[in-house]
Each structure stands twice: as C-alpha cells, then as structure tokens.
Amino acid sequence: MARVNLDGQTIPMLAICMIGGGGFIGSHICEKLMAETNHKAIVVDVSSDKINHLLDRSLPWAHRIEFHQLNIKSDSRLETLIKASDLTINLAAICTPADYNTRPLDTIFSNFIDAIPVIKYCTENNKRLIHFSTCEVYGKTIGSFLPEEFRKDPKYFILKEDESPCIFGPIDKQRWSYACAKQMTDRLIYAEHAENGLKFTIVRPYNWIGPRMDFIPGVDGPSDGVPRVLACFSNSLLRGEPLKLVDGGKSKRTFLYIKDAIDAVALMIDNPERANGYIFNVGNPDNEVSVKELAELMIKAYAKVSDVPASSLSTVNVTSEDFYGKGYDDSDRRIPDMTIITRQLAWKPRTPLDKLLDVTLQYQHRTYSRAIEREISKPSN
Ligand code: NAD
Ligand code: UDP
C-alpha cells in the first residue's frame, strides 16, 4: 500500500544523499529508510563501519542503498552525488566536545567551511537540504547569568528556535568553536534561503543517545579518545572504573532516545511542505537530569544487565581542565521548546530515560563486555 504523509498525499520515492550517513545518527536513519520506506540512500562517509550490516548485497533493500567512501573536504564527486539526489541530509561533523578546545581548527573547518560547498550545490541545483545543527548553538542559558531566584522562571532557560539568543563564552574558551561554527552554517543556510530560495530544514538535536553512539576507547576507537558522555560512562562501567563527573556533574541535559529522534527526521523527509523553511528543536524535555543523576541511573541500569552489583560501581569528581584541558566551558542546561515541531509535524518523544538507558546498556554490555574482558586479561608489557 502506498505510504501517505501527514496531509494524506502519497509519498514519492526519493533518492537521499546522506553526507556523514555512516555515523551514529546516519546509521539509524538508514535502518529506518531501508526497513520502513522505499526511499533510496546514497550514503557518503569516510567509514561504513556502523552501516555495514545494511550493505550486504543479499538483503532485500540492496538496490536501494549505496555507500561512497569519500571525504567531502577534497572530493569532486560530491556535487555529482547531490545532483543525482532529490534531497541531501548533511550530518558530517566533528561533534565530540573533547575535540572543540583541543582541535579547534578541525572543528571550525568541519562544521562551517566544509559545509559551504554542500549548501552551495543544493542552492545551485535547486535541491532540498536537511542540515544537522545542534542545541549547542544556544550556548548558555540567560538564567545562568542571573541570581538563583530568577533561574526558576522558564523564560530564562527554555530554548526557543525563533526567540532565544545564542550566548557563548569568550574566544579563549575554545569549547565554543563548535557552537559558533554551527551557528554560522545555520546563518548561511538561512541567508541562501532568503536571497536565493534554498529549500532547507535545520535540525537541532538535544543529546540523542542510544546504541552505536561514538566508540569505546581501546575497542573500536583510540584508547586515548574521549567520546561523548554516554560512551565515556559506558566505558567506565564496562571496565569497573569510577564514572568521572566533570566539575561535579552539575550541568543538566535532556536525553532523547535515538529511535524517537529518527521518527522526527522521517516526518521531515516525508512532509517537505511542513518542514521546509523551519528550524526544529528535537529533544525530550521530560528527560532532564544532571550529569551526576545520569551517572547514577546508568550505574543502576548496568547492574541490571550485567553480573556487576551497583554497590561496586562509583563516581569520582574531576575538574574540567584535567578532563578536557584548557579552554573547556559548558552549557549549563538545555531544555527544548517543542511548540514548532509539535505544530508542524505532530511529533512527540515517547521513551522515558530509564527505559532508554536499559535498552542502550543492554546493547553496550552485549557488544563490548567480551572485548573489554580480553583486553583487561592481556598481560601488560
Ligand atoms: P557521528 O560522529 O557519529 O557522525 C558524523 C559522521 O560524519 C561520521 O560518520 C563521520 O565519519 C562523518 N564525517 C565527518 N567529516 C566527514 C568528511 N569530511 N567527509 C565525510 N564524512 C565525514 O555524529 P552523530 O551523533 O551521528 O551526529 C551527526 C550530526 O548531528 C552532526 O552534524 C552533529 O553535529 C549533529 N548533532 C548530533 C547530536 C547528538 O545528540 N548525537 C547532538 C547535536 C548535534
Ligand atoms: N561529562 C562528564 N563525564 C564524562 C563525559 C562528559 O561529566 O566522562 C559531562 C560534560 O562535561 C557535559 C555533559 O557530560 O557537562 C555532556 O557531555 P557530552 O560530551 O555528552 O556532550 P555535550 O552535551 O556537552 O555536547
């Protein structure tokens, strides 16, 4: 039976160029596109590790997915692939905070300069673009600068796409290189839309988490690498080491289950008339915890899926300078306003934090515990 969109129109088959489609979010979009739609995915990435399970030529969707191993910094095939597609989704980025203050040039190039040709090719060839921005473009909340008693008013911390300012720290706090580069890209896209008619949708993810996020250092990533908090805490749990709370773990985040998030992306793909010209916060305001509370919940969830008792797992406070080095700074709080996405796409997140952590830690334990055991039992030289 033909699929229909929110307005009852039949959804046409689309060729979708997914740049950075071999990463965490891209791999989940590809899974959904293959299992539930008839769209074609033209995946562009430097690595296919996270989508290899979808690329087997014996799978029923083999004719609908192709992988192009290329670096968009320096490959003239990019324009041809964008031209051959109906829609481009740009996910390519350096997006791990440990890189923002230690590799600021790579971060700025990846999140701004490298996105420029993608935007240009979409405008020049009249192709629709769904671009991945970040909730981090809002930076710090207004409340973080006010005395404690004012911080409770939602108007000082809820982040609205069309009202909230972008508040970053000074230039020597290089943490903000990512947010600033992403903001510049959002502004470029918006300007291309205003002056040259680019059809765009900007997505602002709020800490989407789930299976396949980042890497476990020493197993499928460098042993001195620092991934995002889910993988950092998973790594400590798998090794039986204390979970490190940066500056006491007082910053707060709202976490969204990746499967809920991908439902929102699918609605954007299939409802261009409702999604074009909009910036969407995509998060779960009901799943807010401090990083310390997240650690406690992850300890509980891990104890359920492993033989390790929660009483043997602990946390330890570390300074941000020791953990990330000079130039680190943090977003204090990130609560998405949901008005625009609810109105335009009737999307709502469904999965509570405890359930999403149960599913994710089951995956982490199943995928990594043996490799870690082998690594730990190796004699050291
Ligand atoms: P990810 O690192 O898993 O995916 C990014 C992918 O882009 C990787 O597979 C990487 O190899 C690829 N890539 C980077 N540079 C490339 C280049 N020059 N050429 C080709 N491929 C390149 O990260 P993710 O979590 O899937 O994030 C995807 C997008 O969403 C990013 O733009 C990120 O900034 C944004 N985002 C994600 C979150 C989240 O919660 N996961 C939050 C905010 C923003
Ligand atoms: N964090 C932490 N311990 C870790 C890794 C991260 O306390 O091992 C904190 C980090 O300082 C930030 C929050 O967890 O306050 C979320 O970090 P993440 O890397 O996931 O990305 P962010 O949400 O800052 O973009």
mmCIF file of C-alpha atoms in Angstrom, residues 1-378:
data_model
loop_
_atom_site.group_PDB
_atom_site.id
_atom_site.type_symbol
_atom_site.label_atom_id
_atom_site.label_comp_id
_atom_site.label_asym_id
_atom_site.label_seq_id
_atom_site.Cartn_x
_atom_site.Cartn_y
_atom_site.Cartn_z
ATOM 1 C CA MET A 1 0.000 0.000 0.000
ATOM 2 C CA ALA A 2 1.313 3.479 -0.855
ATOM 3 C CA ARG A 3 2.534 5.471 2.162
ATOM 4 C CA VAL A 4 0.881 8.844 2.732
ATOM 5 C CA ASN A 5 2.182 11.905 4.564
ATOM 6 C CA LEU A 6 0.519 13.986 7.299
ATOM 7 C CA ASP A 7 -1.647 15.724 4.665
ATOM 8 C CA GLY A 8 -2.806 12.460 3.097
ATOM 9 C CA GLN A 9 -0.627 12.847 -0.002
ATOM 10 C CA THR A 10 1.161 9.818 -1.470
ATOM 11 C CA ILE A 11 4.869 9.951 -0.571
ATOM 12 C CA PRO A 12 7.047 9.792 -3.690
ATOM 13 C CA MET A 13 10.188 7.636 -3.743
ATOM 14 C CA LEU A 14 13.202 9.882 -3.044
ATOM 15 C CA ALA A 15 16.912 9.481 -3.675
ATOM 16 C CA ILE A 16 18.536 10.830 -0.493
ATOM 17 C CA CYS A 17 22.196 11.816 -0.367
ATOM 18 C CA MET A 18 23.266 11.324 3.270
ATOM 19 C CA ILE A 19 26.566 13.028 3.951
ATOM 20 C CA GLY A 20 28.036 11.679 7.200
ATOM 21 C CA GLY A 21 25.411 8.936 6.893
ATOM 22 C CA GLY A 22 27.826 6.324 8.218
ATOM 23 C CA GLY A 23 27.816 7.801 11.740
ATOM 24 C CA PHE A 24 25.601 7.243 14.791
ATOM 25 C CA ILE A 25 22.523 9.201 13.637
ATOM 26 C CA GLY A 26 23.061 8.345 9.965
ATOM 27 C CA SER A 27 23.105 4.616 10.690
ATOM 28 C CA HIS A 28 19.708 4.836 12.421
ATOM 29 C CA ILE A 29 18.232 6.935 9.593
ATOM 30 C CA CYS A 30 19.492 4.330 7.089
ATOM 31 C CA GLU A 31 17.924 1.492 9.100
ATOM 32 C CA LYS A 32 14.556 3.259 9.115
ATOM 33 C CA LEU A 33 14.723 4.169 5.423
ATOM 34 C CA MET A 34 15.526 0.578 4.444
ATOM 35 C CA ALA A 35 13.023 -1.167 6.759
ATOM 36 C CA GLU A 36 10.038 1.169 6.505
ATOM 37 C CA THR A 37 10.181 3.209 3.272
ATOM 38 C CA ASN A 38 11.003 2.794 -0.408
ATOM 39 C CA HIS A 39 13.469 5.707 -0.466
ATOM 40 C CA LYS A 40 16.962 5.214 -1.803
ATOM 41 C CA ALA A 41 20.004 6.096 0.376
ATOM 42 C CA ILE A 42 23.185 7.364 -1.253
ATOM 43 C CA VAL A 43 25.482 7.314 1.762
ATOM 44 C CA VAL A 44 28.668 9.403 1.783
ATOM 45 C CA ASP A 45 31.172 8.975 4.636
ATOM 46 C CA VAL A 46 34.818 8.247 5.337
ATOM 47 C CA SER A 47 33.777 5.000 7.056
ATOM 48 C CA SER A 48 30.935 2.471 6.711
ATOM 49 C CA ASP A 49 31.578 0.601 9.990
ATOM 50 C CA LYS A 50 28.191 1.494 11.522
ATOM 51 C CA ILE A 51 26.148 0.619 8.412
ATOM 52 C CA ASN A 52 27.962 -2.493 7.173
ATOM 53 C CA HIS A 53 25.050 -4.606 8.469
ATOM 54 C CA LEU A 54 22.812 -2.812 5.927
ATOM 55 C CA LEU A 55 25.141 -3.105 2.934
ATOM 56 C CA ASP A 56 25.124 -6.883 2.413
ATOM 57 C CA ARG A 57 24.146 -7.447 -1.234
ATOM 58 C CA SER A 58 21.784 -10.318 -0.276
ATOM 59 C CA LEU A 59 19.491 -8.031 1.756
ATOM 60 C CA PRO A 60 16.073 -7.228 0.228
ATOM 61 C CA TRP A 61 16.887 -3.485 0.006
ATOM 62 C CA ALA A 62 20.327 -3.950 -1.596
ATOM 63 C CA HIS A 63 19.233 -1.990 -4.717
ATOM 64 C CA ARG A 64 18.185 0.966 -2.528
ATOM 65 C CA ILE A 65 21.397 1.670 -0.650
ATOM 66 C CA GLU A 66 24.864 2.548 -1.876
ATOM 67 C CA PHE A 67 27.951 3.608 0.034
ATOM 68 C CA HIS A 68 30.520 6.092 -1.306
ATOM 69 C CA GLN A 69 33.675 6.233 0.760
ATOM 70 C CA LEU A 70 34.833 9.810 0.397
ATOM 71 C CA ASN A 71 35.996 12.806 2.376
ATOM 72 C CA ILE A 72 33.860 15.825 1.477
ATOM 73 C CA LYS A 73 36.820 18.161 2.111
ATOM 74 C CA SER A 74 38.505 17.078 -1.074
ATOM 75 C CA ASP A 75 36.347 15.079 -3.434
ATOM 76 C CA SER A 76 34.791 16.378 -6.625
ATOM 77 C CA ARG A 77 32.258 13.504 -6.680
ATOM 78 C CA LEU A 78 30.209 15.324 -4.019
ATOM 79 C CA GLU A 79 28.411 17.654 -6.448
ATOM 80 C CA THR A 80 27.527 14.770 -8.782
ATOM 81 C CA LEU A 81 26.009 12.812 -5.878
ATOM 82 C CA ILE A 82 23.990 15.824 -4.671
ATOM 83 C CA LYS A 83 22.794 16.460 -8.248
ATOM 84 C CA ALA A 84 21.686 12.824 -8.567
ATOM 85 C CA SER A 85 19.554 13.090 -5.399
ATOM 86 C CA ASP A 86 16.193 14.694 -4.592
ATOM 87 C CA LEU A 87 17.198 15.549 -1.029
ATOM 88 C CA THR A 88 20.514 15.992 0.787
ATOM 89 C CA ILE A 89 20.859 15.327 4.522
ATOM 90 C CA ASN A 90 24.087 16.767 5.916
ATOM 91 C CA LEU A 91 25.299 15.073 9.100
ATOM 92 C CA ALA A 92 29.066 15.287 8.561
ATOM 93 C CA ALA A 93 30.809 16.922 11.506
ATOM 94 C CA ILE A 94 33.377 16.721 14.232
ATOM 95 C CA CYS A 95 30.940 16.677 17.153
ATOM 96 C CA THR A 96 32.704 15.350 20.267
ATOM 97 C CA PRO A 97 33.308 18.105 22.875
ATOM 98 C CA ALA A 98 36.809 16.791 23.695
ATOM 99 C CA ASP A 99 37.824 17.993 20.194
ATOM 100 C CA TYR A 100 36.374 21.514 20.409
ATOM 101 C CA ASN A 101 39.116 23.009 22.603
ATOM 102 C CA THR A 102 41.950 20.675 21.541
ATOM 103 C CA ARG A 103 41.333 20.663 17.731
ATOM 104 C CA PRO A 104 39.519 23.986 17.227
ATOM 105 C CA LEU A 105 40.714 24.432 13.630
ATOM 106 C CA ASP A 106 39.488 20.977 12.556
ATOM 107 C CA THR A 107 36.242 21.664 14.456
ATOM 108 C CA ILE A 108 35.621 25.008 12.722
ATOM 109 C CA PHE A 109 36.530 23.672 9.278
ATOM 110 C CA SER A 110 34.382 20.576 9.691
ATOM 111 C CA ASN A 111 31.307 22.398 10.998
ATOM 112 C CA PHE A 112 31.446 25.536 8.856
ATOM 113 C CA ILE A 113 33.933 25.626 5.963
ATOM 114 C CA ASP A 114 33.278 22.030 4.798
ATOM 115 C CA ALA A 115 29.519 22.624 4.841
ATOM 116 C CA ILE A 116 29.765 25.580 2.436
ATOM 117 C CA PRO A 117 30.048 23.535 -0.807
ATOM 118 C CA VAL A 118 27.168 21.280 0.315
ATOM 119 C CA ILE A 119 24.922 24.331 0.779
ATOM 120 C CA LYS A 120 26.126 25.877 -2.483
ATOM 121 C CA TYR A 121 25.474 22.700 -4.536
ATOM 122 C CA CYS A 122 21.980 22.388 -3.043
ATOM 123 C CA THR A 123 21.141 26.020 -3.857
ATOM 124 C CA GLU A 124 22.616 25.924 -7.385
ATOM 125 C CA ASN A 125 20.905 22.650 -8.284
ATOM 126 C CA ASN A 126 17.600 23.522 -6.578
ATOM 127 C CA LYS A 127 17.846 20.548 -4.187
ATOM 128 C CA ARG A 128 16.247 20.366 -0.773
ATOM 129 C CA LEU A 129 18.631 20.304 2.224
ATOM 130 C CA ILE A 130 18.069 18.905 5.729
ATOM 131 C CA HIS A 131 21.042 20.129 7.752
ATOM 132 C CA PHE A 132 22.083 18.927 11.207
ATOM 133 C CA SER A 133 22.820 21.837 13.529
ATOM 134 C CA THR A 134 22.903 21.430 17.327
ATOM 135 C CA CYS A 135 21.137 22.580 20.502
ATOM 136 C CA GLU A 136 24.577 23.877 21.482
ATOM 137 C CA VAL A 137 24.062 26.936 19.209
ATOM 138 C CA TYR A 138 22.006 28.406 22.067
ATOM 139 C CA GLY A 139 25.114 28.188 24.276
ATOM 140 C CA LYS A 140 24.477 29.099 27.889
ATOM 141 C CA THR A 141 21.030 29.952 29.259
ATOM 142 C CA ILE A 142 20.110 33.511 30.234
ATOM 143 C CA GLY A 143 19.371 32.051 33.693
ATOM 144 C CA SER A 144 22.989 31.037 34.184
ATOM 145 C CA PHE A 145 23.906 34.733 34.442
ATOM 146 C CA LEU A 146 21.094 35.601 36.887
ATOM 147 C CA PRO A 147 20.851 35.189 40.662
ATOM 148 C CA GLU A 148 19.476 31.787 41.737
ATOM 149 C CA GLU A 149 15.925 33.063 42.479
ATOM 150 C CA PHE A 150 15.388 34.172 38.844
ATOM 151 C CA ARG A 151 16.596 30.937 37.295
ATOM 152 C CA LYS A 152 13.333 29.117 38.051
ATOM 153 C CA ASP A 153 11.345 31.116 35.503
ATOM 154 C CA PRO A 154 11.122 29.034 32.274
ATOM 155 C CA LYS A 155 11.639 32.153 30.169
ATOM 156 C CA TYR A 156 15.247 32.194 31.410
ATOM 157 C CA PHE A 157 16.135 28.640 30.417
ATOM 158 C CA ILE A 158 13.754 27.137 27.828
ATOM 159 C CA LEU A 159 15.334 27.352 24.377
ATOM 160 C CA LYS A 160 13.152 28.585 21.504
ATOM 161 C CA GLU A 161 14.223 28.391 17.873
ATOM 162 C CA ASP A 162 12.822 31.813 16.928
ATOM 163 C CA GLU A 163 13.406 33.755 20.149
ATOM 164 C CA SER A 164 16.362 32.562 22.206
ATOM 165 C CA PRO A 165 19.722 34.317 21.828
ATOM 166 C CA CYS A 166 22.968 32.400 21.213
ATOM 167 C CA ILE A 167 25.217 33.038 24.237
ATOM 168 C CA PHE A 168 28.809 31.835 24.003
ATOM 169 C CA GLY A 169 31.852 32.354 26.227
ATOM 170 C CA PRO A 170 34.938 34.392 25.283
ATOM 171 C CA ILE A 171 37.220 33.383 22.388
ATOM 172 C CA ASP A 172 39.844 31.721 24.596
ATOM 173 C CA LYS A 173 37.141 29.319 25.788
ATOM 174 C CA GLN A 174 37.577 27.284 22.609
ATOM 175 C CA ARG A 175 34.759 24.941 23.631
ATOM 176 C CA TRP A 176 32.516 27.357 21.730
ATOM 177 C CA SER A 177 34.328 26.851 18.395
ATOM 178 C CA TYR A 178 31.808 24.107 17.513
ATOM 179 C CA ALA A 179 28.690 26.060 18.507
ATOM 180 C CA CYS A 180 29.921 29.175 16.734
ATOM 181 C CA ALA A 181 30.781 27.286 13.516
ATOM 182 C CA LYS A 182 27.391 25.541 13.571
ATOM 183 C CA GLN A 183 25.665 28.884 14.126
ATOM 184 C CA MET A 184 27.487 30.421 11.140
ATOM 185 C CA THR A 185 26.364 27.467 8.984
ATOM 186 C CA ASP A 186 22.758 27.945 10.143
ATOM 187 C CA ARG A 187 23.023 31.625 9.214
ATOM 188 C CA LEU A 188 24.481 30.810 5.787
ATOM 189 C CA ILE A 189 21.652 28.363 5.067
ATOM 190 C CA TYR A 190 19.079 30.891 6.208
ATOM 191 C CA ALA A 191 20.657 33.577 4.002
ATOM 192 C CA GLU A 192 20.699 31.226 0.966
ATOM 193 C CA HIS A 193 17.015 30.617 1.609
ATOM 194 C CA ALA A 194 16.224 34.328 1.964
ATOM 195 C CA GLU A 195 18.263 35.524 -1.031
ATOM 196 C CA ASN A 196 18.353 32.522 -3.377
ATOM 197 C CA GLY A 197 15.353 30.391 -2.434
ATOM 198 C CA LEU A 198 17.166 27.376 -0.914
ATOM 199 C CA LYS A 199 14.644 24.860 0.454
ATOM 200 C CA PHE A 200 16.015 23.959 3.872
ATOM 201 C CA THR A 201 15.204 22.339 7.187
ATOM 202 C CA ILE A 202 17.579 22.744 10.140
ATOM 203 C CA VAL A 203 17.562 20.082 12.870
ATOM 204 C CA ARG A 204 18.792 20.874 16.383
ATOM 205 C CA PRO A 205 19.344 17.582 18.232
ATOM 206 C CA TYR A 206 19.272 17.635 22.044
ATOM 207 C CA ASN A 207 21.563 14.825 23.257
ATOM 208 C CA TRP A 208 20.193 11.970 21.156
ATOM 209 C CA ILE A 209 21.554 8.753 22.609
ATOM 210 C CA GLY A 210 21.323 5.006 22.008
ATOM 211 C CA PRO A 211 23.160 2.041 20.514
ATOM 212 C CA ARG A 212 26.139 2.733 18.184
ATOM 213 C CA MET A 213 26.827 6.179 19.653
ATOM 214 C CA ASP A 214 30.528 7.066 19.380
ATOM 215 C CA PHE A 215 33.060 4.404 20.398
ATOM 216 C CA ILE A 216 34.531 2.577 23.358
ATOM 217 C CA PRO A 217 38.157 3.717 23.754
ATOM 218 C CA GLY A 218 40.605 0.886 23.084
ATOM 219 C CA VAL A 219 37.932 -1.343 21.491
ATOM 220 C CA ASP A 220 36.513 0.427 18.415
ATOM 221 C CA GLY A 221 38.212 3.780 18.892
ATOM 222 C CA PRO A 222 41.573 5.146 20.025
ATOM 223 C CA SER A 223 42.485 4.186 23.614
ATOM 224 C CA ASP A 224 43.170 7.842 24.484
ATOM 225 C CA GLY A 225 39.997 9.092 22.697
ATOM 226 C CA VAL A 226 37.265 10.876 24.685
ATOM 227 C CA PRO A 227 33.759 10.258 23.297
ATOM 228 C CA ARG A 228 30.511 11.897 24.467
ATOM 229 C CA VAL A 229 29.141 11.220 27.958
ATOM 230 C CA LEU A 230 27.123 8.068 27.131
ATOM 231 C CA ALA A 231 30.190 6.262 25.786
ATOM 232 C CA CYS A 232 32.515 7.687 28.487
ATOM 233 C CA PHE A 233 30.225 6.368 31.240
ATOM 234 C CA SER A 234 29.660 3.048 29.385
ATOM 235 C CA ASN A 235 33.421 2.602 29.088
ATOM 236 C CA SER A 236 33.903 3.120 32.844
ATOM 237 C CA LEU A 237 31.037 0.729 33.657
ATOM 238 C CA LEU A 238 32.428 -1.974 31.346
ATOM 239 C CA ARG A 239 35.874 -1.645 32.961
ATOM 240 C CA GLY A 240 34.546 -1.405 36.555
ATOM 241 C CA GLU A 241 36.142 2.024 36.949
ATOM 242 C CA PRO A 242 34.545 5.103 38.604
ATOM 243 C CA LEU A 243 32.456 7.301 36.276
ATOM 244 C CA LYS A 244 34.117 10.711 36.018
ATOM 245 C CA LEU A 245 31.885 13.693 36.828
ATOM 246 C CA VAL A 246 33.285 16.794 35.177
ATOM 247 C CA ASP A 247 33.137 19.709 37.646
ATOM 248 C CA GLY A 248 30.893 17.599 39.877
ATOM 249 C CA GLY A 249 28.375 16.672 37.122
ATOM 250 C CA LYS A 250 26.122 19.643 37.890
ATOM 251 C CA SER A 251 25.330 20.574 34.268
ATOM 252 C CA LYS A 252 21.961 19.350 33.072
ATOM 253 C CA ARG A 253 20.911 17.724 29.821
ATOM 254 C CA THR A 254 17.693 16.371 28.313
ATOM 255 C CA PHE A 255 18.285 12.981 26.658
ATOM 256 C CA LEU A 256 16.276 11.729 23.677
ATOM 257 C CA TYR A 257 16.161 8.098 22.552
ATOM 258 C CA ILE A 258 17.591 7.802 19.050
ATOM 259 C CA LYS A 259 14.581 5.817 17.741
ATOM 260 C CA ASP A 260 12.181 8.614 18.807
ATOM 261 C CA ALA A 261 14.511 11.137 17.168
ATOM 262 C CA ILE A 262 14.586 9.246 13.874
ATOM 263 C CA ASP A 263 10.765 9.278 13.754
ATOM 264 C CA ALA A 264 11.036 13.096 13.751
ATOM 265 C CA VAL A 265 13.614 13.033 10.922
ATOM 266 C CA ALA A 266 11.373 10.679 8.903
ATOM 267 C CA LEU A 267 8.470 13.130 9.279
ATOM 268 C CA MET A 268 10.716 15.926 7.957
ATOM 269 C CA ILE A 269 11.722 13.796 4.958
ATOM 270 C CA ASP A 270 8.136 12.874 4.069
ATOM 271 C CA ASN A 271 6.468 16.251 4.764
ATOM 272 C CA PRO A 272 8.536 18.850 2.886
ATOM 273 C CA GLU A 273 5.698 21.349 2.799
ATOM 274 C CA ARG A 274 5.534 21.307 6.600
ATOM 275 C CA ALA A 275 9.290 21.156 7.177
ATOM 276 C CA ASN A 276 10.832 23.484 4.577
ATOM 277 C CA GLY A 277 11.937 26.847 5.965
ATOM 278 C CA TYR A 278 11.894 25.671 9.598
ATOM 279 C CA ILE A 279 14.442 25.151 12.343
ATOM 280 C CA PHE A 280 13.342 22.317 14.640
ATOM 281 C CA ASN A 281 14.395 21.611 18.217
ATOM 282 C CA VAL A 282 14.307 17.802 18.531
ATOM 283 C CA GLY A 283 14.570 16.709 22.151
ATOM 284 C CA ASN A 284 12.721 15.293 25.143
ATOM 285 C CA PRO A 285 12.030 17.981 27.779
ATOM 286 C CA ASP A 286 10.725 15.311 30.191
ATOM 287 C CA ASN A 287 14.079 13.506 30.300
ATOM 288 C CA GLU A 288 16.090 16.202 32.097
ATOM 289 C CA VAL A 289 18.751 15.129 34.606
ATOM 290 C CA SER A 290 22.056 16.468 35.881
ATOM 291 C CA VAL A 291 25.124 14.577 34.646
ATOM 292 C CA LYS A 292 25.543 13.244 38.204
ATOM 293 C CA GLU A 293 21.981 11.872 38.131
ATOM 294 C CA LEU A 294 22.677 10.353 34.705
ATOM 295 C CA ALA A 295 25.694 8.529 36.167
ATOM 296 C CA GLU A 296 23.561 7.157 39.000
ATOM 297 C CA LEU A 297 20.859 5.962 36.580
ATOM 298 C CA MET A 298 23.458 4.341 34.307
ATOM 299 C CA ILE A 299 25.003 2.507 37.271
ATOM 300 C CA LYS A 300 21.544 1.109 38.160
ATOM 301 C CA ALA A 301 20.774 0.136 34.570
ATOM 302 C CA TYR A 302 24.180 -1.504 34.067
ATOM 303 C CA ALA A 303 23.820 -3.562 37.261
ATOM 304 C CA LYS A 304 20.550 -4.961 35.802
ATOM 305 C CA VAL A 305 22.137 -6.170 32.552
ATOM 306 C CA SER A 306 25.483 -7.424 33.928
ATOM 307 C CA ASP A 307 26.563 -9.519 36.913
ATOM 308 C CA VAL A 308 28.129 -6.446 38.460
ATOM 309 C CA PRO A 309 26.403 -5.198 41.671
ATOM 310 C CA ALA A 310 25.571 -1.470 41.700
ATOM 311 C CA SER A 311 27.332 -1.187 45.094
ATOM 312 C CA SER A 312 30.686 -1.912 43.402
ATOM 313 C CA LEU A 313 30.239 0.958 40.907
ATOM 314 C CA SER A 314 31.002 4.551 41.837
ATOM 315 C CA THR A 315 31.588 8.101 40.586
ATOM 316 C CA VAL A 316 34.512 10.459 41.080
ATOM 317 C CA ASN A 317 34.701 14.251 40.631
ATOM 318 C CA VAL A 318 37.270 15.614 38.156
ATOM 319 C CA THR A 319 37.978 19.178 37.090
ATOM 320 C CA SER A 320 37.117 20.132 33.510
ATOM 321 C CA GLU A 321 40.708 21.272 32.995
ATOM 322 C CA ASP A 322 42.061 17.830 33.987
ATOM 323 C CA PHE A 323 39.452 16.036 31.871
ATOM 324 C CA TYR A 324 39.292 18.196 28.716
ATOM 325 C CA GLY A 325 42.283 20.538 29.028
ATOM 326 C CA LYS A 326 42.397 24.328 28.761
ATOM 327 C CA GLY A 327 39.590 26.210 27.039
ATOM 328 C CA TYR A 328 36.726 23.921 28.084
ATOM 329 C CA ASP A 329 33.445 25.519 29.114
ATOM 330 C CA ASP A 330 29.953 24.052 29.404
ATOM 331 C CA SER A 331 26.289 24.567 28.572
ATOM 332 C CA ASP A 332 24.506 24.686 31.916
ATOM 333 C CA ARG A 333 21.085 23.484 30.807
ATOM 334 C CA ARG A 334 19.280 22.542 27.575
ATOM 335 C CA ILE A 335 15.506 22.289 27.565
ATOM 336 C CA PRO A 336 13.890 22.396 24.121
ATOM 337 C CA ASP A 337 10.755 24.380 23.466
ATOM 338 C CA MET A 338 8.587 21.965 21.479
ATOM 339 C CA THR A 339 5.998 24.346 20.026
ATOM 340 C CA ILE A 340 7.252 24.383 16.423
ATOM 341 C CA ILE A 341 7.835 20.654 15.942
ATOM 342 C CA THR A 342 4.520 19.775 17.622
ATOM 343 C CA ARG A 343 2.615 22.231 15.453
ATOM 344 C CA GLN A 344 4.319 21.438 12.128
ATOM 345 C CA LEU A 345 4.922 17.674 12.405
ATOM 346 C CA ALA A 346 2.754 16.493 15.336
ATOM 347 C CA TRP A 347 5.850 14.760 16.725
ATOM 348 C CA LYS A 348 6.323 13.913 20.396
ATOM 349 C CA PRO A 349 9.073 11.890 22.082
ATOM 350 C CA ARG A 350 7.867 8.675 23.734
ATOM 351 C CA THR A 351 10.692 6.920 25.581
ATOM 352 C CA PRO A 352 11.447 7.739 29.233
ATOM 353 C CA LEU A 353 15.073 7.955 30.332
ATOM 354 C CA ASP A 354 15.128 4.778 32.448
ATOM 355 C CA LYS A 355 13.789 2.693 29.547
ATOM 356 C CA LEU A 356 16.208 4.150 27.006
ATOM 357 C CA LEU A 357 19.148 3.548 29.351
ATOM 358 C CA ASP A 358 18.048 -0.081 29.900
ATOM 359 C CA VAL A 359 17.973 -0.739 26.138
ATOM 360 C CA THR A 360 21.224 1.104 25.492
ATOM 361 C CA LEU A 361 23.209 -0.509 28.305
ATOM 362 C CA GLN A 362 21.972 -3.934 27.249
ATOM 363 C CA TYR A 363 23.468 -3.158 23.826
ATOM 364 C CA GLN A 364 26.740 -1.822 25.300
ATOM 365 C CA HIS A 365 27.140 -4.897 27.508
ATOM 366 C CA ARG A 366 26.288 -7.343 24.695
ATOM 367 C CA THR A 367 28.569 -5.586 22.198
ATOM 368 C CA TYR A 368 31.635 -4.753 24.281
ATOM 369 C CA SER A 369 31.950 -6.749 27.511
ATOM 370 C CA ARG A 370 33.866 -9.699 25.979
ATOM 371 C CA ALA A 371 36.327 -7.440 24.157
ATOM 372 C CA ILE A 372 36.987 -5.499 27.368
ATOM 373 C CA GLU A 373 37.458 -8.730 29.378
ATOM 374 C CA ARG A 374 40.001 -9.917 26.775
ATOM 375 C CA GLU A 375 41.796 -6.566 26.889
ATOM 376 C CA ILE A 376 41.934 -6.496 30.697
ATOM 377 C CA SER A 377 43.229 -10.098 30.910
ATOM 378 C CA LYS A 378 46.101 -9.405 28.434
#
